[in-house]
PDB file of C-alpha atoms and ligand atoms in Angstrom:
ATOM      1  CA  MET G   1      37.517  51.625 -25.232  1.00  0.00           C
ATOM      2  CA  SER G   2      36.346  48.711 -27.365  1.00  0.00           C
ATOM      3  CA  ALA G   3      38.454  50.105 -30.205  1.00  0.00           C
ATOM      4  CA  ALA G   4      41.689  49.127 -28.431  1.00  0.00           C
ATOM      5  CA  ARG G   5      44.196  47.983 -30.974  1.00  0.00           C
ATOM      6  CA  THR G   6      47.583  46.424 -30.677  1.00  0.00           C
ATOM      7  CA  ALA G   7      49.564  47.999 -33.432  1.00  0.00           C
ATOM      8  CA  GLU G   8      52.663  45.860 -33.945  1.00  0.00           C
ATOM      9  CA  ARG G   9      55.680  47.999 -33.329  1.00  0.00           C
ATOM     10  CA  ARG G  10      59.346  47.736 -34.112  1.00  0.00           C
ATOM     11  CA  ASP G  11      60.183  44.586 -32.183  1.00  0.00           C
ATOM     12  CA  ALA G  12      59.385  42.414 -29.186  1.00  0.00           C
ATOM     13  CA  ALA G  13      61.385  44.661 -26.861  1.00  0.00           C
ATOM     14  CA  THR G  14      58.978  47.586 -27.207  1.00  0.00           C
ATOM     15  CA  PRO G  15      55.611  48.087 -25.510  1.00  0.00           C
ATOM     16  CA  LEU G  16      52.396  47.533 -27.427  1.00  0.00           C
ATOM     17  CA  GLU G  17      50.590  50.648 -28.548  1.00  0.00           C
ATOM     18  CA  ARG G  18      47.192  51.553 -27.122  1.00  0.00           C
ATOM     19  CA  THR G  19      45.179  53.852 -29.338  1.00  0.00           C
ATOM     20  CA  ASP G  20      42.346  54.650 -26.938  1.00  0.00           C
ATOM     21  CA  HIS G  21      43.863  56.191 -23.829  1.00  0.00           C
ATOM     22  CA  ALA G  22      41.733  57.628 -21.064  1.00  0.00           C
ATOM     23  CA  CYS G  23      42.075  59.066 -17.584  1.00  0.00           C
ATOM     24  CA  PHE G  24      39.119  58.621 -15.238  1.00  0.00           C
ATOM     25  CA  LEU G  25      38.112  58.462 -11.591  1.00  0.00           C
ATOM     26  CA  VAL G  26      38.131  55.154  -9.710  1.00  0.00           C
ATOM     27  CA  THR G  27      36.849  54.297  -6.243  1.00  0.00           C
ATOM     28  CA  VAL G  28      38.592  51.921  -3.855  1.00  0.00           C
ATOM     29  CA  THR G  29      36.028  49.191  -3.153  1.00  0.00           C
ATOM     30  CA  ALA G  30      38.184  46.676  -1.253  1.00  0.00           C
ATOM     31  CA  VAL G  31      41.556  46.599   0.493  1.00  0.00           C
ATOM     32  CA  GLY G  32      43.203  43.229   1.093  1.00  0.00           C
ATOM     33  CA  ARG G  33      46.504  42.038   2.489  1.00  0.00           C
ATOM     34  CA  PRO G  34      47.532  38.932   0.533  1.00  0.00           C
ATOM     35  CA  ALA G  35      51.003  39.064   2.152  1.00  0.00           C
ATOM     36  CA  PRO G  36      52.267  41.215   5.054  1.00  0.00           C
ATOM     37  CA  HIS G  37      54.035  43.711   2.730  1.00  0.00           C
ATOM     38  CA  VAL G  38      51.480  43.629  -0.075  1.00  0.00           C
ATOM     39  CA  ARG G  39      48.161  45.467  -0.308  1.00  0.00           C
ATOM     40  CA  ARG G  40      45.556  44.366  -2.831  1.00  0.00           C
ATOM     41  CA  LEU G  41      43.305  47.263  -3.823  1.00  0.00           C
ATOM     42  CA  THR G  42      40.148  46.753  -5.823  1.00  0.00           C
ATOM     43  CA  LEU G  43      39.364  49.815  -7.939  1.00  0.00           C
ATOM     44  CA  ALA G  44      36.003  50.315  -9.591  1.00  0.00           C
ATOM     45  CA  ALA G  45      34.721  52.596 -12.354  1.00  0.00           C
ATOM     46  CA  PRO G  46      32.238  52.246 -15.241  1.00  0.00           C
ATOM     47  CA  GLU G  47      35.128  52.821 -17.675  1.00  0.00           C
ATOM     48  CA  LEU G  48      36.825  49.641 -16.422  1.00  0.00           C
ATOM     49  CA  GLY G  49      33.857  47.711 -17.825  1.00  0.00           C
ATOM     50  CA  HIS G  50      34.923  48.727 -21.335  1.00  0.00           C
ATOM     51  CA  LEU G  51      38.674  48.476 -20.921  1.00  0.00           C
ATOM     52  CA  VAL G  52      40.342  45.875 -23.148  1.00  0.00           C
ATOM     53  CA  LEU G  53      43.658  44.735 -21.709  1.00  0.00           C
ATOM     54  CA  LEU G  54      46.392  44.329 -24.292  1.00  0.00           C
ATOM     55  CA  GLY G  55      48.376  41.694 -22.391  1.00  0.00           C
ATOM     56  CA  PRO G  56      49.017  40.046 -19.025  1.00  0.00           C
ATOM     57  CA  ASP G  57      51.441  42.715 -17.795  1.00  0.00           C
ATOM     58  CA  GLU G  58      49.259  45.707 -18.625  1.00  0.00           C
ATOM     59  CA  PHE G  59      50.085  48.615 -16.340  1.00  0.00           C
ATOM     60  CA  PHE G  60      48.291  51.842 -15.485  1.00  0.00           C
ATOM     61  CA  GLY G  61      49.013  55.152 -13.813  1.00  0.00           C
ATOM     62  CA  LEU G  62      47.468  55.637 -10.379  1.00  0.00           C
ATOM     63  CA  LEU G  63      46.888  59.322  -9.640  1.00  0.00           C
ATOM     64  CA  MET G  64      46.588  59.801  -5.912  1.00  0.00           C
ATOM     65  CA  PRO G  65      45.329  62.964  -4.238  1.00  0.00           C
ATOM     66  CA  ARG G  66      47.639  64.258  -1.535  1.00  0.00           C
ATOM     67  CA  THR G  67      46.340  64.572   2.013  1.00  0.00           C
ATOM     68  CA  GLY G  68      43.482  67.058   2.195  1.00  0.00           C
ATOM     69  CA  GLN G  69      43.454  67.478  -1.590  1.00  0.00           C
ATOM     70  CA  GLU G  70      40.614  67.020  -4.097  1.00  0.00           C
ATOM     71  CA  LEU G  71      41.561  65.534  -7.439  1.00  0.00           C
ATOM     72  CA  PRO G  72      41.599  68.261 -10.120  1.00  0.00           C
ATOM     73  CA  ASP G  73      39.714  67.876 -13.409  1.00  0.00           C
ATOM     74  CA  LEU G  74      41.703  65.262 -15.307  1.00  0.00           C
ATOM     75  CA  GLY G  75      39.309  65.121 -18.259  1.00  0.00           C
ATOM     76  CA  VAL G  76      41.786  67.289 -20.166  1.00  0.00           C
ATOM     77  CA  VAL G  77      44.459  64.537 -20.111  1.00  0.00           C
ATOM     78  CA  ARG G  78      45.050  63.122 -23.595  1.00  0.00           C
ATOM     79  CA  GLY G  79      47.205  60.156 -24.603  1.00  0.00           C
ATOM     80  CA  PRO G  80      49.312  57.926 -22.362  1.00  0.00           C
ATOM     81  CA  ASN G  81      51.142  60.541 -20.327  1.00  0.00           C
ATOM     82  CA  PRO G  82      49.346  62.816 -17.853  1.00  0.00           C
ATOM     83  CA  ARG G  83      52.586  64.506 -16.730  1.00  0.00           C
ATOM     84  CA  PRO G  84      52.282  67.597 -18.960  1.00  0.00           C
ATOM     85  CA  VAL G  85      48.815  68.291 -17.536  1.00  0.00           C
ATOM     86  CA  LEU G  86      50.044  67.638 -13.993  1.00  0.00           C
ATOM     87  CA  ALA G  87      53.013  69.951 -14.522  1.00  0.00           C
ATOM     88  CA  GLY G  88      50.635  72.757 -15.444  1.00  0.00           C
ATOM     89  CA  LEU G  89      48.743  72.510 -12.154  1.00  0.00           C
ATOM     90  CA  PRO G  90      49.634  74.561  -9.082  1.00  0.00           C
ATOM     91  CA  GLU G  91      51.731  72.448  -6.691  1.00  0.00           C
ATOM     92  CA  GLU G  92      48.943  72.358  -4.083  1.00  0.00           C
ATOM     93  CA  GLN G  93      46.523  70.756  -6.573  1.00  0.00           C
ATOM     94  CA  ARG G  94      48.921  68.283  -8.178  1.00  0.00           C
ATOM     95  CA  PRO G  95      48.209  64.609  -7.397  1.00  0.00           C
ATOM     96  CA  ASP G  96      50.997  62.045  -7.153  1.00  0.00           C
ATOM     97  CA  LEU G  97      51.424  59.526  -9.955  1.00  0.00           C
ATOM     98  CA  ARG G  98      52.893  56.014  -9.821  1.00  0.00           C
ATOM     99  CA  TRP G  99      52.582  53.020 -12.158  1.00  0.00           C
ATOM    100  CA  TYR G 100      51.156  49.610 -11.235  1.00  0.00           C
ATOM    101  CA  THR G 101      50.142  46.358 -12.942  1.00  0.00           C
ATOM    102  CA  VAL G 102      46.556  45.216 -13.401  1.00  0.00           C
ATOM    103  CA  ARG G 103      46.623  41.965 -11.427  1.00  0.00           C
ATOM    104  CA  ALA G 104      43.035  41.047 -12.284  1.00  0.00           C
ATOM    105  CA  HIS G 105      40.337  42.605 -14.435  1.00  0.00           C
ATOM    106  CA  ARG G 106      36.622  41.898 -14.063  1.00  0.00           C
ATOM    107  CA  PRO G 107      34.983  43.856 -16.893  1.00  0.00           C
ATOM    108  CA  GLY G 108      31.512  42.618 -15.929  1.00  0.00           C
ATOM    109  CA  LEU G 109      31.918  44.341 -12.566  1.00  0.00           C
ATOM    110  CA  GLY G 110      33.966  47.297 -13.831  1.00  0.00           C
ATOM    111  CA  GLU G 111      36.797  46.385 -11.470  1.00  0.00           C
ATOM    112  CA  VAL G 112      40.527  45.810 -11.378  1.00  0.00           C
ATOM    113  CA  ASP G 113      42.740  44.473  -8.612  1.00  0.00           C
ATOM    114  CA  VAL G 114      46.238  45.811  -8.066  1.00  0.00           C
ATOM    115  CA  ASP G 115      48.876  44.283  -5.768  1.00  0.00           C
ATOM    116  CA  VAL G 116      51.207  46.928  -4.362  1.00  0.00           C
ATOM    117  CA  VAL G 117      54.394  46.276  -2.405  1.00  0.00           C
ATOM    118  CA  VAL G 118      54.382  48.672   0.538  1.00  0.00           C
ATOM    119  CA  HIS G 119      57.751  49.872   1.764  1.00  0.00           C
ATOM    120  CA  GLY G 120      56.897  52.467   4.372  1.00  0.00           C
ATOM    121  CA  ASP G 121      56.288  56.134   3.659  1.00  0.00           C
ATOM    122  CA  ALA G 122      59.427  56.854   1.620  1.00  0.00           C
ATOM    123  CA  GLY G 123      57.415  57.292  -1.581  1.00  0.00           C
ATOM    124  CA  PRO G 124      53.938  58.728  -2.248  1.00  0.00           C
ATOM    125  CA  GLY G 125      52.729  55.479  -3.844  1.00  0.00           C
ATOM    126  CA  SER G 126      53.516  53.265  -0.883  1.00  0.00           C
ATOM    127  CA  ALA G 127      52.333  55.916   1.599  1.00  0.00           C
ATOM    128  CA  TRP G 128      48.954  56.350  -0.145  1.00  0.00           C
ATOM    129  CA  VAL G 129      48.331  52.646  -0.616  1.00  0.00           C
ATOM    130  CA  ARG G 130      49.164  51.878   3.034  1.00  0.00           C
ATOM    131  CA  ARG G 131      46.400  54.252   4.097  1.00  0.00           C
ATOM    132  CA  ALA G 132      43.923  53.418   1.337  1.00  0.00           C
ATOM    133  CA  ARG G 133      40.380  52.845   2.576  1.00  0.00           C
ATOM    134  CA  VAL G 134      37.161  51.726   0.915  1.00  0.00           C
ATOM    135  CA  GLY G 135      35.399  54.738  -0.594  1.00  0.00           C
ATOM    136  CA  GLN G 136      38.538  56.726  -1.401  1.00  0.00           C
ATOM    137  CA  VAL G 137      38.791  58.175  -4.888  1.00  0.00           C
ATOM    138  CA  ALA G 138      41.841  58.201  -7.159  1.00  0.00           C
ATOM    139  CA  ALA G 139      42.302  58.388 -10.934  1.00  0.00           C
ATOM    140  CA  TYR G 140      43.294  55.727 -13.438  1.00  0.00           C
ATOM    141  CA  GLN G 141      45.457  56.585 -16.452  1.00  0.00           C
ATOM    142  CA  THR G 142      45.403  53.791 -19.006  1.00  0.00           C
ATOM    143  CA  GLY G 143      48.743  52.277 -19.894  1.00  0.00           C
ATOM    144  CA  THR G 144      49.696  49.386 -22.114  1.00  0.00           C
ATOM    145  CA  ALA G 145      51.191  45.895 -22.068  1.00  0.00           C
ATOM    146  CA  CYS G 146      54.709  44.829 -22.927  1.00  0.00           C
ATOM    147  CA  TYR G 147      54.765  41.015 -22.818  1.00  0.00           C
ATOM    148  CA  ARG G 148      54.757  39.770 -26.417  1.00  0.00           C
ATOM    149  CA  ARG G 149      52.800  36.778 -27.591  1.00  0.00           C
ATOM    150  CA  GLY G 150      53.855  34.827 -30.664  1.00  0.00           C
ATOM    151  CA  HIS G 151      57.287  33.710 -29.474  1.00  0.00           C
ATOM    152  CA  GLY G 152      56.842  29.998 -28.925  1.00  0.00           C
ATOM    153  CA  GLY G 153      59.607  27.952 -27.362  1.00  0.00           C
ATOM    154  CA  HIS G 154      61.687  28.538 -24.268  1.00  0.00           C
ATOM    155  CA  GLN G 155      61.292  31.967 -22.702  1.00  0.00           C
ATOM    156  CA  VAL G 156      62.890  33.493 -19.653  1.00  0.00           C
ATOM    157  CA  VAL G 157      60.829  35.665 -17.292  1.00  0.00           C
ATOM    158  CA  VAL G 158      62.791  37.631 -14.681  1.00  0.00           C
ATOM    159  CA  GLY G 159      61.406  39.844 -11.949  1.00  0.00           C
ATOM    160  CA  ASP G 160      61.381  41.019  -8.357  1.00  0.00           C
ATOM    161  CA  GLU G 161      58.552  41.580  -5.867  1.00  0.00           C
ATOM    162  CA  THR G 162      57.149  44.559  -7.781  1.00  0.00           C
ATOM    163  CA  ALA G 163      57.008  42.438 -10.936  1.00  0.00           C
ATOM    164  CA  ALA G 164      55.338  39.496  -9.176  1.00  0.00           C
ATOM    165  CA  PRO G 165      51.807  40.589 -10.231  1.00  0.00           C
ATOM    166  CA  ALA G 166      52.880  40.702 -13.869  1.00  0.00           C
ATOM    167  CA  VAL G 167      54.802  37.412 -13.611  1.00  0.00           C
ATOM    168  CA  ALA G 168      51.748  35.725 -12.071  1.00  0.00           C
ATOM    169  CA  ALA G 169      49.505  36.987 -14.869  1.00  0.00           C
ATOM    170  CA  ILE G 170      52.033  35.970 -17.547  1.00  0.00           C
ATOM    171  CA  LEU G 171      52.066  32.439 -16.103  1.00  0.00           C
ATOM    172  CA  GLU G 172      48.262  32.329 -15.982  1.00  0.00           C
ATOM    173  CA  GLN G 173      47.945  33.390 -19.618  1.00  0.00           C
ATOM    174  CA  LEU G 174      50.780  31.448 -21.283  1.00  0.00           C
ATOM    175  CA  ASP G 175      50.355  30.334 -24.874  1.00  0.00           C
ATOM    176  CA  ASP G 176      50.400  26.557 -25.309  1.00  0.00           C
ATOM    177  CA  ASP G 177      53.700  26.563 -27.221  1.00  0.00           C
ATOM    178  CA  VAL G 178      55.635  28.551 -24.592  1.00  0.00           C
ATOM    179  CA  VAL G 179      57.932  26.930 -22.032  1.00  0.00           C
ATOM    180  CA  PRO G 180      58.651  29.506 -19.306  1.00  0.00           C
ATOM    181  CA  HIS G 181      61.773  29.651 -17.159  1.00  0.00           C
ATOM    182  CA  VAL G 182      60.929  32.066 -14.365  1.00  0.00           C
ATOM    183  CA  PHE G 183      63.412  33.684 -11.959  1.00  0.00           C
ATOM    184  CA  LEU G 184      61.748  35.731  -9.247  1.00  0.00           C
ATOM    185  CA  GLU G 185      63.653  37.401  -6.398  1.00  0.00           C
ATOM    186  CA  VAL G 186      61.762  38.747  -3.364  1.00  0.00           C
ATOM    187  CA  PRO G 187      63.023  39.961   0.010  1.00  0.00           C
ATOM    188  CA  SER G 188      60.963  37.265   1.794  1.00  0.00           C
ATOM    189  CA  VAL G 189      58.600  34.706   0.284  1.00  0.00           C
ATOM    190  CA  ARG G 190      56.356  34.847   3.342  1.00  0.00           C
ATOM    191  CA  GLU G 191      56.213  38.633   3.627  1.00  0.00           C
ATOM    192  CA  ASP G 192      56.310  39.810   0.030  1.00  0.00           C
ATOM    193  CA  LEU G 193      54.759  37.199  -2.231  1.00  0.00           C
ATOM    194  CA  PRO G 194      51.075  36.388  -2.666  1.00  0.00           C
ATOM    195  CA  GLY G 195      50.601  32.908  -4.186  1.00  0.00           C
ATOM    196  CA  LEU G 196      51.962  32.283  -7.662  1.00  0.00           C
ATOM    197  CA  PRO G 197      50.430  29.890 -10.183  1.00  0.00           C
ATOM    198  CA  ALA G 198      52.649  26.811 -10.598  1.00  0.00           C
ATOM    199  CA  PRO G 199      53.645  26.457 -14.257  1.00  0.00           C
ATOM    200  CA  THR G 200      52.828  23.048 -15.759  1.00  0.00           C
ATOM    201  CA  ARG G 201      56.032  23.143 -17.843  1.00  0.00           C
ATOM    202  CA  GLY G 202      59.377  24.884 -17.692  1.00  0.00           C
ATOM    203  CA  SER G 203      60.678  26.018 -14.308  1.00  0.00           C
ATOM    204  CA  LEU G 204      59.878  28.470 -11.538  1.00  0.00           C
ATOM    205  CA  THR G 205      62.793  29.580  -9.361  1.00  0.00           C
ATOM    206  CA  VAL G 206      61.792  31.790  -6.428  1.00  0.00           C
ATOM    207  CA  LEU G 207      64.754  33.273  -4.581  1.00  0.00           C
ATOM    208  CA  GLU G 208      64.916  35.048  -1.225  1.00  0.00           C
ATOM    209  CA  ARG G 209      67.078  38.166  -1.232  1.00  0.00           C
ATOM    210  CA  GLY G 210      66.937  38.844   2.469  1.00  0.00           C
ATOM    211  CA  PRO G 211      68.557  42.165   3.338  1.00  0.00           C
ATOM    212  CA  GLY G 212      70.841  42.163   0.267  1.00  0.00           C
ATOM    213  CA  LEU G 213      70.654  44.449  -2.750  1.00  0.00           C
ATOM    214  CA  PRO G 214      68.083  43.770  -5.480  1.00  0.00           C
ATOM    215  CA  GLY G 215      69.582  41.236  -7.880  1.00  0.00           C
ATOM    216  CA  SER G 216      72.209  39.998  -5.432  1.00  0.00           C
ATOM    217  CA  VAL G 217      70.683  36.508  -5.384  1.00  0.00           C
ATOM    218  CA  LEU G 218      68.847  36.420  -8.698  1.00  0.00           C
ATOM    219  CA  LEU G 219      71.685  37.504 -10.974  1.00  0.00           C
ATOM    220  CA  PRO G 220      74.110  34.732  -9.925  1.00  0.00           C
ATOM    221  CA  ALA G 221      71.287  32.182 -10.189  1.00  0.00           C
ATOM    222  CA  LEU G 222      70.405  33.372 -13.689  1.00  0.00           C
ATOM    223  CA  ALA G 223      74.054  33.293 -14.734  1.00  0.00           C
ATOM    224  CA  ALA G 224      74.482  29.744 -13.429  1.00  0.00           C
ATOM    225  CA  ALA G 225      71.261  28.367 -14.897  1.00  0.00           C
ATOM    226  CA  ASP G 226      71.436  25.689 -17.556  1.00  0.00           C
ATOM    227  CA  LEU G 227      68.926  27.078 -20.062  1.00  0.00           C
ATOM    228  CA  PRO G 228      68.077  25.952 -23.594  1.00  0.00           C
ATOM    229  CA  ALA G 229      68.090  28.367 -26.537  1.00  0.00           C
ATOM    230  CA  LEU G 230      65.696  31.194 -25.656  1.00  0.00           C
ATOM    231  CA  THR G 231      63.202  32.808 -28.032  1.00  0.00           C
ATOM    232  CA  TYR G 232      62.120  35.741 -25.848  1.00  0.00           C
ATOM    233  CA  ALA G 233      62.819  37.335 -22.477  1.00  0.00           C
ATOM    234  CA  TRP G 234      60.715  39.545 -20.230  1.00  0.00           C
ATOM    235  CA  VAL G 235      62.623  41.327 -17.465  1.00  0.00           C
ATOM    236  CA  ALA G 236      61.300  43.823 -14.898  1.00  0.00           C
ATOM    237  CA  GLY G 237      62.206  44.975 -11.420  1.00  0.00           C
ATOM    238  CA  GLU G 238      64.620  47.279  -9.685  1.00  0.00           C
ATOM    239  CA  GLN G 239      66.710  49.234 -12.184  1.00  0.00           C
ATOM    240  CA  ALA G 240      70.097  47.587 -11.588  1.00  0.00           C
ATOM    241  CA  LEU G 241      68.573  44.100 -11.428  1.00  0.00           C
ATOM    242  CA  ALA G 242      66.719  44.619 -14.718  1.00  0.00           C
ATOM    243  CA  ALA G 243      69.666  46.218 -16.514  1.00  0.00           C
ATOM    244  CA  GLU G 244      72.122  43.546 -15.438  1.00  0.00           C
ATOM    245  CA  ALA G 245      69.757  40.669 -16.282  1.00  0.00           C
ATOM    246  CA  ARG G 246      69.284  42.114 -19.760  1.00  0.00           C
ATOM    247  CA  ARG G 247      73.023  42.613 -20.172  1.00  0.00           C
ATOM    248  CA  HIS G 248      73.577  38.959 -19.270  1.00  0.00           C
ATOM    249  CA  LEU G 249      70.897  37.700 -21.674  1.00  0.00           C
ATOM    250  CA  VAL G 250      72.204  39.783 -24.570  1.00  0.00           C
ATOM    251  CA  HIS G 251      75.965  39.739 -24.033  1.00  0.00           C
ATOM    252  CA  VAL G 252      76.501  36.346 -22.402  1.00  0.00           C
ATOM    253  CA  ARG G 253      73.607  34.251 -23.728  1.00  0.00           C
ATOM    254  CA  GLY G 254      73.639  35.963 -27.130  1.00  0.00           C
ATOM    255  CA  MET G 255      69.950  36.871 -27.310  1.00  0.00           C
ATOM    256  CA  PRO G 256      69.103  39.601 -29.826  1.00  0.00           C
ATOM    257  CA  ARG G 257      68.311  42.900 -28.078  1.00  0.00           C
ATOM    258  CA  THR G 258      65.040  42.962 -29.986  1.00  0.00           C
ATOM    259  CA  ALA G 259      63.910  39.758 -28.217  1.00  0.00           C
ATOM    260  CA  VAL G 260      64.533  41.085 -24.702  1.00  0.00           C
ATOM    261  CA  TYR G 261      61.934  43.386 -23.118  1.00  0.00           C
ATOM    262  CA  PHE G 262      63.181  45.037 -19.945  1.00  0.00           C
ATOM    263  CA  CYS G 263      61.863  47.740 -17.644  1.00  0.00           C
ATOM    264  CA  ALA G 264      63.103  49.436 -14.484  1.00  0.00           C
ATOM    265  CA  TYR G 265      60.017  49.226 -12.263  1.00  0.00           C
ATOM    266  CA  TRP G 266      61.719  51.123  -9.428  1.00  0.00           C
ATOM    267  CA  VAL G 267      65.083  52.664  -8.630  1.00  0.00           C
ATOM    268  CA  LEU G 268      66.890  51.913  -5.394  1.00  0.00           C
ATOM    269  CA  GLY G 269      67.480  55.122  -3.435  1.00  0.00           C
ATOM    270  CA  ARG G 270      65.443  57.518  -5.529  1.00  0.00           C
ATOM    271  CA  PRO G 271      61.887  58.010  -6.822  1.00  0.00           C
ATOM    272  CA  ARG G 272      60.997  56.193 -10.025  1.00  0.00           C
ATOM    273  CA  GLY G 273      58.345  58.808 -10.813  1.00  0.00           C
TER     274      GLY G 273
HETATM  275  C1  FAD A 301      55.177  49.289 -15.669  1.00  0.00           C
HETATM  276  C2  FAD A 301      55.294  49.206 -14.153  1.00  0.00           C
HETATM  277  C3  FAD A 301      54.504  48.318 -13.450  1.00  0.00           C
HETATM  278  C4  FAD A 301      54.628  48.218 -12.043  1.00  0.00           C
HETATM  279  N1  FAD A 301      53.802  47.367 -11.369  1.00  0.00           N
HETATM  280  C5  FAD A 301      53.886  47.313  -9.999  1.00  0.00           C
HETATM  281  C6  FAD A 301      52.989  46.490  -9.251  1.00  0.00           C
HETATM  282  O1  FAD A 301      52.089  45.862  -9.785  1.00  0.00           O
HETATM  283  N2  FAD A 301      53.155  46.444  -7.892  1.00  0.00           N
HETATM  284  C7  FAD A 301      54.131  47.180  -7.255  1.00  0.00           C
HETATM  285  O2  FAD A 301      54.239  47.097  -6.017  1.00  0.00           O
HETATM  286  N3  FAD A 301      54.971  47.975  -7.945  1.00  0.00           N
HETATM  287  C8  FAD A 301      54.861  48.062  -9.284  1.00  0.00           C
HETATM  288  N4  FAD A 301      55.689  48.883  -9.994  1.00  0.00           N
HETATM  289  C9  FAD A 301      56.733  49.584  -9.246  1.00  0.00           C
HETATM  290  C10 FAD A 301      56.260  50.878  -8.599  1.00  0.00           C
HETATM  291  O3  FAD A 301      55.783  51.786  -9.583  1.00  0.00           O
HETATM  292  C11 FAD A 301      57.501  51.465  -7.895  1.00  0.00           C
HETATM  293  O4  FAD A 301      57.899  50.642  -6.820  1.00  0.00           O
HETATM  294  C12 FAD A 301      57.319  52.878  -7.431  1.00  0.00           C
HETATM  295  O5  FAD A 301      58.593  53.424  -7.234  1.00  0.00           O
HETATM  296  C13 FAD A 301      56.598  53.008  -6.131  1.00  0.00           C
HETATM  297  O6  FAD A 301      56.453  54.390  -5.841  1.00  0.00           O
HETATM  298  P1  FAD A 301      56.685  54.990  -4.416  1.00  0.00           P
HETATM  299  O7  FAD A 301      56.051  56.323  -4.473  1.00  0.00           O
HETATM  300  O8  FAD A 301      56.240  54.004  -3.394  1.00  0.00           O
HETATM  301  O9  FAD A 301      58.266  55.136  -4.315  1.00  0.00           O
HETATM  302  P2  FAD A 301      59.228  56.176  -5.096  1.00  0.00           P
HETATM  303  O10 FAD A 301      58.791  57.586  -4.905  1.00  0.00           O
HETATM  304  O11 FAD A 301      59.399  55.729  -6.507  1.00  0.00           O
HETATM  305  O12 FAD A 301      60.604  55.946  -4.342  1.00  0.00           O
HETATM  306  C14 FAD A 301      60.856  56.502  -3.045  1.00  0.00           C
HETATM  307  C15 FAD A 301      61.883  55.633  -2.343  1.00  0.00           C
HETATM  308  O13 FAD A 301      61.300  54.338  -2.127  1.00  0.00           O
HETATM  309  C16 FAD A 301      62.121  53.337  -2.704  1.00  0.00           C
HETATM  310  N5  FAD A 301      61.255  52.316  -3.294  1.00  0.00           N
HETATM  311  C17 FAD A 301      60.414  52.461  -4.344  1.00  0.00           C
HETATM  312  N6  FAD A 301      59.775  51.303  -4.608  1.00  0.00           N
HETATM  313  C18 FAD A 301      60.236  50.415  -3.704  1.00  0.00           C
HETATM  314  C19 FAD A 301      59.957  49.050  -3.438  1.00  0.00           C
HETATM  315  N7  FAD A 301      59.064  48.374  -4.157  1.00  0.00           N
HETATM  316  N8  FAD A 301      60.616  48.450  -2.420  1.00  0.00           N
HETATM  317  C20 FAD A 301      61.503  49.122  -1.659  1.00  0.00           C
HETATM  318  N9  FAD A 301      61.807  50.418  -1.861  1.00  0.00           N
HETATM  319  C21 FAD A 301      61.168  51.055  -2.861  1.00  0.00           C
HETATM  320  C22 FAD A 301      62.977  54.037  -3.747  1.00  0.00           C
HETATM  321  O14 FAD A 301      64.186  53.350  -3.927  1.00  0.00           O
HETATM  322  C23 FAD A 301      63.149  55.408  -3.163  1.00  0.00           C
HETATM  323  O15 FAD A 301      64.241  55.428  -2.275  1.00  0.00           O
HETATM  324  C24 FAD A 301      55.577  49.011 -11.370  1.00  0.00           C
HETATM  325  C25 FAD A 301      56.365  49.921 -12.100  1.00  0.00           C
HETATM  326  C26 FAD A 301      56.219  50.024 -13.458  1.00  0.00           C
HETATM  327  C27 FAD A 301      57.072  51.016 -14.221  1.00  0.00           C
END
């Protein structure tokens, strides 16, 4: 995977393009609990030693065998999307697929860490991760990164608990000419948020949602914030939160659509898939 390239695409609102996709087996080598509702899995595979991450928010597909199931041969998967191959499998052989952020990458050890918010057994991702044990095998579908470098100045970074791993990595890897203004909403700081790096410039606003709807605390705070002219925005989290934050940045703050990346990381009340 050393040939990874970041072909510049249409604008800063689109993901980077990976040219060397792969789908391979990984083994769970550690399970941690950095916050009561967060599991940190370490996944290991020789292929992770060669993986070149394209940016701090790089994500991947985790293919999880269902209970009592062996993973099928995924060597036939080509490109970024394993769904067509999965769709061709008999139901009883089809693994579940969900998308997560690479929180840390240790190429020398062939390992990644992933921080997953667990929310009971309502979805296959949360259910599998809650029960994950050292030695279990899953598969890793390479993804890409979406955070764009090269936009110096004041940026806004907006996310919820599922975006916290990406927000933390963005803060750790900031370019020197970037001043971040971060708005992060989590149900509970104690329960849902492993430590975040403190930015040395800009601002970090962490908001507790409590039992309210995603965005119910963050969106008013974002709307009320006194922010300078913004060069770039990165927005991810629950669908309505992400869509409304983007709408505000474009229609109220006047940012060009092409300077605002946004992604629905999950959808309240239904599977994200
Ligand atoms: C690019 C990308 C990167 C992501 N990175 C991460 C990451 O690093 N860590 C992480 O935890 N998540 C991350 N997510 C979000 C994760 O993929 C979703 O939360 C996913 O829906 C979880 O799958 P599931 O099977 O648990 O639930 P689903 O099958 O998708 O949903 C089942 C039910 O659970 C609810 N639900 C789903 N997610 C949550 C949640 N987080 N809290 C409460 N209820 C929920 C849904 O509303 C639905 O009612 C990322 C998503 C994307 C697209």
